[in-house]
């Protein structure tokens, strides 16, 4: 993520969120990113909740932040313990510099790795207006698809060319209307590459931390 602002003693923090695909550089990187404004007093635990909303996920898996060589996240019995409980640690504790970045990893099996960058301080943002997504690109990968490699494979399997082949196959088999609706919905989910910022901001307005 990126950005910070000051007005009337109130600060907000914002920036870009980009899933990292550096470990599979042979494949094209999905154009998926979000730019979000958040209050600077937000804790890492609350930031995790905001990231889940803007990415369209449900927060059902473990996560960790890696900031300046240290890891912060939820501590669970039987799981790697982190150096600090993130839910209690505000962003102000890190004194992040403009353009400084850190890493957010969600789901240790799928390893959804996101690069977050703080852009700058921003003025005249009222507390009631934050958090807010101000820009973004690309639909989020399905949460439980199994990671970036599996997502890229599934996206290839549901390309426009594959969709045309599927349409052609309908001529060669009997059609059950209810099954057809389900299949069309599945295809549309993959073919629609838009990011619905309005829906994200509707959810962010209900955000309570």
mmCIF file of C-alpha atoms in Angstrom:
data_model
loop_
_atom_site.group_PDB
_atom_site.id
_atom_site.type_symbol
_atom_site.label_atom_id
_atom_site.label_comp_id
_atom_site.label_asym_id
_atom_site.label_seq_id
_atom_site.Cartn_x
_atom_site.Cartn_y
_atom_site.Cartn_z
ATOM 1 C CA UNK A 1 0.000 0.000 0.000
ATOM 2 C CA UNK A 2 1.063 3.673 -0.290
ATOM 3 C CA UNK A 3 0.202 7.234 1.037
ATOM 4 C CA UNK A 4 -0.101 9.258 4.302
ATOM 5 C CA UNK A 5 -1.847 12.571 5.066
ATOM 6 C CA UNK A 6 -2.300 15.062 7.938
ATOM 7 C CA UNK A 7 -5.225 17.398 8.608
ATOM 8 C CA UNK A 8 -6.581 18.812 11.855
ATOM 9 C CA UNK A 9 -4.468 16.348 13.802
ATOM 10 C CA UNK A 10 -5.911 13.392 11.886
ATOM 11 C CA UNK A 11 -3.692 11.203 9.754
ATOM 12 C CA UNK A 12 -4.524 8.647 7.134
ATOM 13 C CA UNK A 13 -2.348 6.003 5.527
ATOM 14 C CA UNK A 14 -2.733 4.639 2.037
ATOM 15 C CA UNK A 15 -1.082 2.718 -0.731
ATOM 16 C CA UNK A 16 -0.968 -0.068 -3.276
ATOM 17 C CA UNK A 17 -1.519 -3.757 -2.688
ATOM 18 C CA UNK A 18 -0.079 -6.051 -5.337
ATOM 19 C CA UNK A 19 0.060 -9.871 -5.224
ATOM 20 C CA UNK A 20 3.619 -10.949 -5.949
ATOM 21 C CA UNK A 21 4.323 -13.646 -8.538
ATOM 22 C CA UNK A 22 8.108 -13.426 -8.488
ATOM 23 C CA UNK A 23 8.386 -17.125 -7.620
ATOM 24 C CA UNK A 24 6.744 -18.066 -10.935
ATOM 25 C CA UNK A 25 8.263 -15.483 -13.247
ATOM 26 C CA UNK A 26 7.863 -17.730 -16.287
ATOM 27 C CA UNK A 27 4.112 -17.007 -16.188
ATOM 28 C CA UNK A 28 2.516 -13.592 -16.868
ATOM 29 C CA UNK A 29 1.693 -11.648 -13.719
ATOM 30 C CA UNK A 30 -2.052 -11.090 -13.190
ATOM 31 C CA UNK A 31 -2.960 -7.401 -13.278
ATOM 32 C CA UNK A 32 -4.414 -7.336 -9.763
ATOM 33 C CA UNK A 33 -3.777 -4.377 -7.452
ATOM 34 C CA UNK A 34 -5.607 -2.101 -5.004
ATOM 35 C CA UNK A 35 -4.947 1.420 -3.735
ATOM 36 C CA UNK A 36 -6.469 2.021 -0.295
ATOM 37 C CA UNK A 37 -6.661 4.897 2.191
ATOM 38 C CA UNK A 38 -6.693 3.892 5.859
ATOM 39 C CA UNK A 39 -6.351 5.754 9.187
ATOM 40 C CA UNK A 40 -2.762 5.770 10.399
ATOM 41 C CA UNK A 41 -3.860 4.543 13.847
ATOM 42 C CA UNK A 42 -5.107 1.261 12.322
ATOM 43 C CA UNK A 43 -3.510 -1.848 13.850
ATOM 44 C CA UNK A 44 -1.976 -4.603 11.754
ATOM 45 C CA UNK A 45 -4.867 -6.839 12.752
ATOM 46 C CA UNK A 46 -7.336 -4.274 11.454
ATOM 47 C CA UNK A 47 -5.241 -3.770 8.324
ATOM 48 C CA UNK A 48 -5.485 -7.514 7.710
ATOM 49 C CA UNK A 49 -9.286 -7.218 7.850
ATOM 50 C CA UNK A 50 -9.230 -4.301 5.404
ATOM 51 C CA UNK A 51 -7.020 -6.252 2.999
ATOM 52 C CA UNK A 52 -9.407 -9.186 3.131
ATOM 53 C CA UNK A 53 -12.278 -6.887 2.165
ATOM 54 C CA UNK A 54 -10.504 -5.212 -0.747
ATOM 55 C CA UNK A 55 -9.314 -8.579 -2.055
ATOM 56 C CA UNK A 56 -12.754 -10.150 -1.659
ATOM 57 C CA UNK A 57 -11.655 -12.916 0.693
ATOM 58 C CA UNK A 58 -13.167 -14.250 3.921
ATOM 59 C CA UNK A 59 -10.182 -14.340 6.297
ATOM 60 C CA UNK A 60 -10.393 -18.079 6.918
ATOM 61 C CA UNK A 61 -6.630 -18.708 6.862
ATOM 62 C CA UNK A 62 -3.576 -17.618 8.833
ATOM 63 C CA UNK A 63 -1.592 -14.555 7.828
ATOM 64 C CA UNK A 64 1.613 -12.710 8.613
ATOM 65 C CA UNK A 65 3.181 -9.315 7.935
ATOM 66 C CA UNK A 66 6.951 -9.074 7.348
ATOM 67 C CA UNK A 67 8.211 -5.593 8.201
ATOM 68 C CA UNK A 68 11.908 -4.727 8.342
ATOM 69 C CA UNK A 69 12.939 -8.323 8.869
ATOM 70 C CA UNK A 70 10.401 -9.142 11.596
ATOM 71 C CA UNK A 71 7.203 -11.132 11.298
ATOM 72 C CA UNK A 72 3.916 -10.062 12.838
ATOM 73 C CA UNK A 73 0.666 -11.992 12.836
ATOM 74 C CA UNK A 74 -1.878 -14.004 14.762
ATOM 75 C CA UNK A 75 -0.384 -16.563 17.149
ATOM 76 C CA UNK A 76 -2.163 -19.926 17.219
ATOM 77 C CA UNK A 77 -1.364 -23.007 19.260
ATOM 78 C CA UNK A 78 0.725 -25.428 17.223
ATOM 79 C CA UNK A 79 1.569 -22.756 14.649
ATOM 80 C CA UNK A 80 4.744 -20.708 14.304
ATOM 81 C CA UNK A 81 4.665 -17.988 16.961
ATOM 82 C CA UNK A 82 5.264 -14.425 15.804
ATOM 83 C CA UNK A 83 7.329 -11.833 17.634
ATOM 84 C CA UNK A 84 4.322 -9.596 18.395
ATOM 85 C CA UNK A 85 0.550 -9.973 18.428
ATOM 86 C CA UNK A 86 -0.398 -7.939 15.370
ATOM 87 C CA UNK A 87 -3.909 -7.138 16.531
ATOM 88 C CA UNK A 88 -2.485 -4.685 19.088
ATOM 89 C CA UNK A 89 0.241 -3.057 16.978
ATOM 90 C CA UNK A 90 -0.686 0.227 15.185
ATOM 91 C CA UNK A 91 0.850 1.364 11.923
ATOM 92 C CA UNK A 92 2.244 4.400 13.740
ATOM 93 C CA UNK A 93 4.592 2.079 15.667
ATOM 94 C CA UNK A 94 6.673 1.522 12.521
ATOM 95 C CA UNK A 95 7.196 5.169 11.490
ATOM 96 C CA UNK A 96 7.067 4.066 7.869
ATOM 97 C CA UNK A 97 8.826 6.298 5.379
ATOM 98 C CA UNK A 98 7.224 7.343 2.124
ATOM 99 C CA UNK A 99 7.571 4.615 -0.527
ATOM 100 C CA UNK A 100 8.692 2.093 2.100
ATOM 101 C CA UNK A 101 7.265 -1.372 1.564
ATOM 102 C CA UNK A 102 6.515 -4.540 3.478
ATOM 103 C CA UNK A 103 5.010 -7.962 2.777
ATOM 104 C CA UNK A 104 1.661 -9.496 3.700
ATOM 105 C CA UNK A 105 1.261 -13.268 3.300
ATOM 106 C CA UNK A 106 -2.154 -14.898 3.518
ATOM 107 C CA UNK A 107 -2.799 -18.671 3.691
ATOM 108 C CA UNK A 108 0.487 -20.433 4.396
ATOM 109 C CA UNK A 109 -0.430 -23.336 2.093
ATOM 110 C CA UNK A 110 -1.440 -21.291 -0.955
ATOM 111 C CA UNK A 111 1.103 -18.595 0.005
ATOM 112 C CA UNK A 112 -0.694 -15.515 -1.301
ATOM 113 C CA UNK A 113 2.165 -13.023 -1.035
ATOM 114 C CA UNK A 114 1.280 -9.336 -1.364
ATOM 115 C CA UNK A 115 3.685 -6.434 -1.659
ATOM 116 C CA UNK A 116 2.406 -3.362 0.225
ATOM 117 C CA UNK A 117 3.940 0.079 -0.133
ATOM 118 C CA UNK A 118 3.276 3.240 1.865
ATOM 119 C CA UNK A 119 3.063 6.119 -0.601
ATOM 120 C CA UNK A 120 2.626 9.396 1.263
ATOM 121 C CA UNK A 121 0.789 11.422 3.917
ATOM 122 C CA UNK A 122 -2.481 12.870 2.708
ATOM 123 C CA UNK A 123 -4.470 15.900 3.898
ATOM 124 C CA UNK A 124 -8.107 16.583 4.724
ATOM 125 C CA UNK A 125 -9.334 13.014 5.098
ATOM 126 C CA UNK A 126 -12.090 12.746 7.696
ATOM 127 C CA UNK A 127 -12.175 9.645 9.946
ATOM 128 C CA UNK A 128 -15.652 8.700 8.728
ATOM 129 C CA UNK A 129 -14.395 8.483 5.158
ATOM 130 C CA UNK A 130 -11.821 5.783 5.870
ATOM 131 C CA UNK A 131 -10.879 3.122 5.069
ATOM 132 C CA UNK A 132 -11.632 3.648 1.377
ATOM 133 C CA UNK A 133 -10.460 2.029 -1.836
ATOM 134 C CA UNK A 134 -9.625 4.736 -4.377
ATOM 135 C CA UNK A 135 -8.373 2.593 -7.259
ATOM 136 C CA UNK A 136 -7.824 -0.987 -8.297
ATOM 137 C CA UNK A 137 -7.464 -3.358 -11.202
ATOM 138 C CA UNK A 138 -8.413 -6.951 -11.847
ATOM 139 C CA UNK A 139 -10.646 -9.418 -10.012
ATOM 140 C CA UNK A 140 -9.184 -11.179 -7.009
ATOM 141 C CA UNK A 141 -8.195 -14.849 -7.389
ATOM 142 C CA UNK A 142 -10.605 -17.254 -5.643
ATOM 143 C CA UNK A 143 -9.470 -17.626 -2.038
ATOM 144 C CA UNK A 144 -9.197 -21.422 -1.961
ATOM 145 C CA UNK A 145 -7.995 -22.141 -5.480
ATOM 146 C CA UNK A 146 -4.591 -23.244 -4.181
ATOM 147 C CA UNK A 147 -2.174 -20.431 -4.919
ATOM 148 C CA UNK A 148 -0.936 -18.312 -7.789
ATOM 149 C CA UNK A 149 0.213 -21.172 -10.050
ATOM 150 C CA UNK A 150 -3.137 -22.953 -9.798
ATOM 151 C CA UNK A 151 -4.911 -19.635 -10.381
ATOM 152 C CA UNK A 152 -2.953 -18.993 -13.580
ATOM 153 C CA UNK A 153 -3.693 -22.524 -14.786
ATOM 154 C CA UNK A 154 -7.415 -22.133 -14.058
ATOM 155 C CA UNK A 155 -7.467 -18.754 -15.784
ATOM 156 C CA UNK A 156 -5.927 -20.338 -18.890
ATOM 157 C CA UNK A 157 -8.517 -23.122 -18.720
ATOM 158 C CA UNK A 158 -11.277 -20.497 -18.709
ATOM 159 C CA UNK A 159 -9.974 -18.222 -21.472
ATOM 160 C CA UNK A 160 -12.162 -16.672 -24.168
ATOM 161 C CA UNK A 161 -11.002 -19.379 -26.597
ATOM 162 C CA UNK A 162 -11.989 -22.152 -24.205
ATOM 163 C CA UNK A 163 -15.350 -20.437 -23.709
ATOM 164 C CA UNK A 164 -15.997 -20.481 -27.465
ATOM 165 C CA UNK A 165 -15.123 -24.190 -27.542
ATOM 166 C CA UNK A 166 -17.603 -24.765 -24.722
ATOM 167 C CA UNK A 167 -20.321 -22.859 -26.627
ATOM 168 C CA UNK A 168 -19.653 -25.031 -29.661
ATOM 169 C CA UNK A 169 -19.917 -28.195 -27.536
ATOM 170 C CA UNK A 170 -23.479 -27.264 -26.533
ATOM 171 C CA UNK A 171 -24.607 -28.154 -30.035
ATOM 172 C CA UNK A 172 -23.476 -31.736 -29.539
ATOM 173 C CA UNK A 173 -25.200 -32.642 -26.270
ATOM 174 C CA UNK A 174 -28.578 -32.336 -24.565
ATOM 175 C CA UNK A 175 -28.931 -29.228 -22.407
ATOM 176 C CA UNK A 176 -30.387 -29.113 -18.895
ATOM 177 C CA UNK A 177 -31.382 -25.506 -18.250
ATOM 178 C CA UNK A 178 -30.415 -25.455 -14.569
ATOM 179 C CA UNK A 179 -27.019 -27.000 -15.299
ATOM 180 C CA UNK A 180 -26.529 -24.503 -18.119
ATOM 181 C CA UNK A 181 -27.127 -21.582 -15.745
ATOM 182 C CA UNK A 182 -24.509 -22.924 -13.340
ATOM 183 C CA UNK A 183 -21.967 -23.395 -16.115
ATOM 184 C CA UNK A 184 -22.597 -19.933 -17.560
ATOM 185 C CA UNK A 185 -22.161 -18.375 -14.102
ATOM 186 C CA UNK A 186 -18.880 -20.251 -13.690
ATOM 187 C CA UNK A 187 -17.581 -19.030 -17.036
ATOM 188 C CA UNK A 188 -18.652 -15.443 -16.382
ATOM 189 C CA UNK A 189 -16.794 -15.491 -13.071
ATOM 190 C CA UNK A 190 -13.547 -16.192 -14.913
ATOM 191 C CA UNK A 191 -14.154 -14.066 -18.012
ATOM 192 C CA UNK A 192 -15.113 -10.910 -16.132
ATOM 193 C CA UNK A 193 -11.765 -9.172 -15.483
ATOM 194 C CA UNK A 194 -13.264 -6.021 -13.928
ATOM 195 C CA UNK A 195 -12.706 -4.795 -10.370
ATOM 196 C CA UNK A 196 -15.925 -3.712 -8.598
ATOM 197 C CA UNK A 197 -14.670 -0.827 -6.464
ATOM 198 C CA UNK A 198 -18.180 0.290 -5.472
ATOM 199 C CA UNK A 199 -18.957 -3.067 -3.857
ATOM 200 C CA UNK A 200 -15.636 -3.002 -2.007
ATOM 201 C CA UNK A 201 -16.314 0.479 -0.636
ATOM 202 C CA UNK A 202 -19.823 -0.538 0.418
ATOM 203 C CA UNK A 203 -18.232 -3.284 2.500
ATOM 204 C CA UNK A 204 -15.553 -0.933 3.839
ATOM 205 C CA UNK A 205 -18.263 1.457 5.062
ATOM 206 C CA UNK A 206 -19.451 -1.352 7.320
ATOM 207 C CA UNK A 207 -15.916 -1.973 8.582
ATOM 208 C CA UNK A 208 -15.618 -2.019 12.373
ATOM 209 C CA UNK A 209 -12.086 -3.404 12.701
#
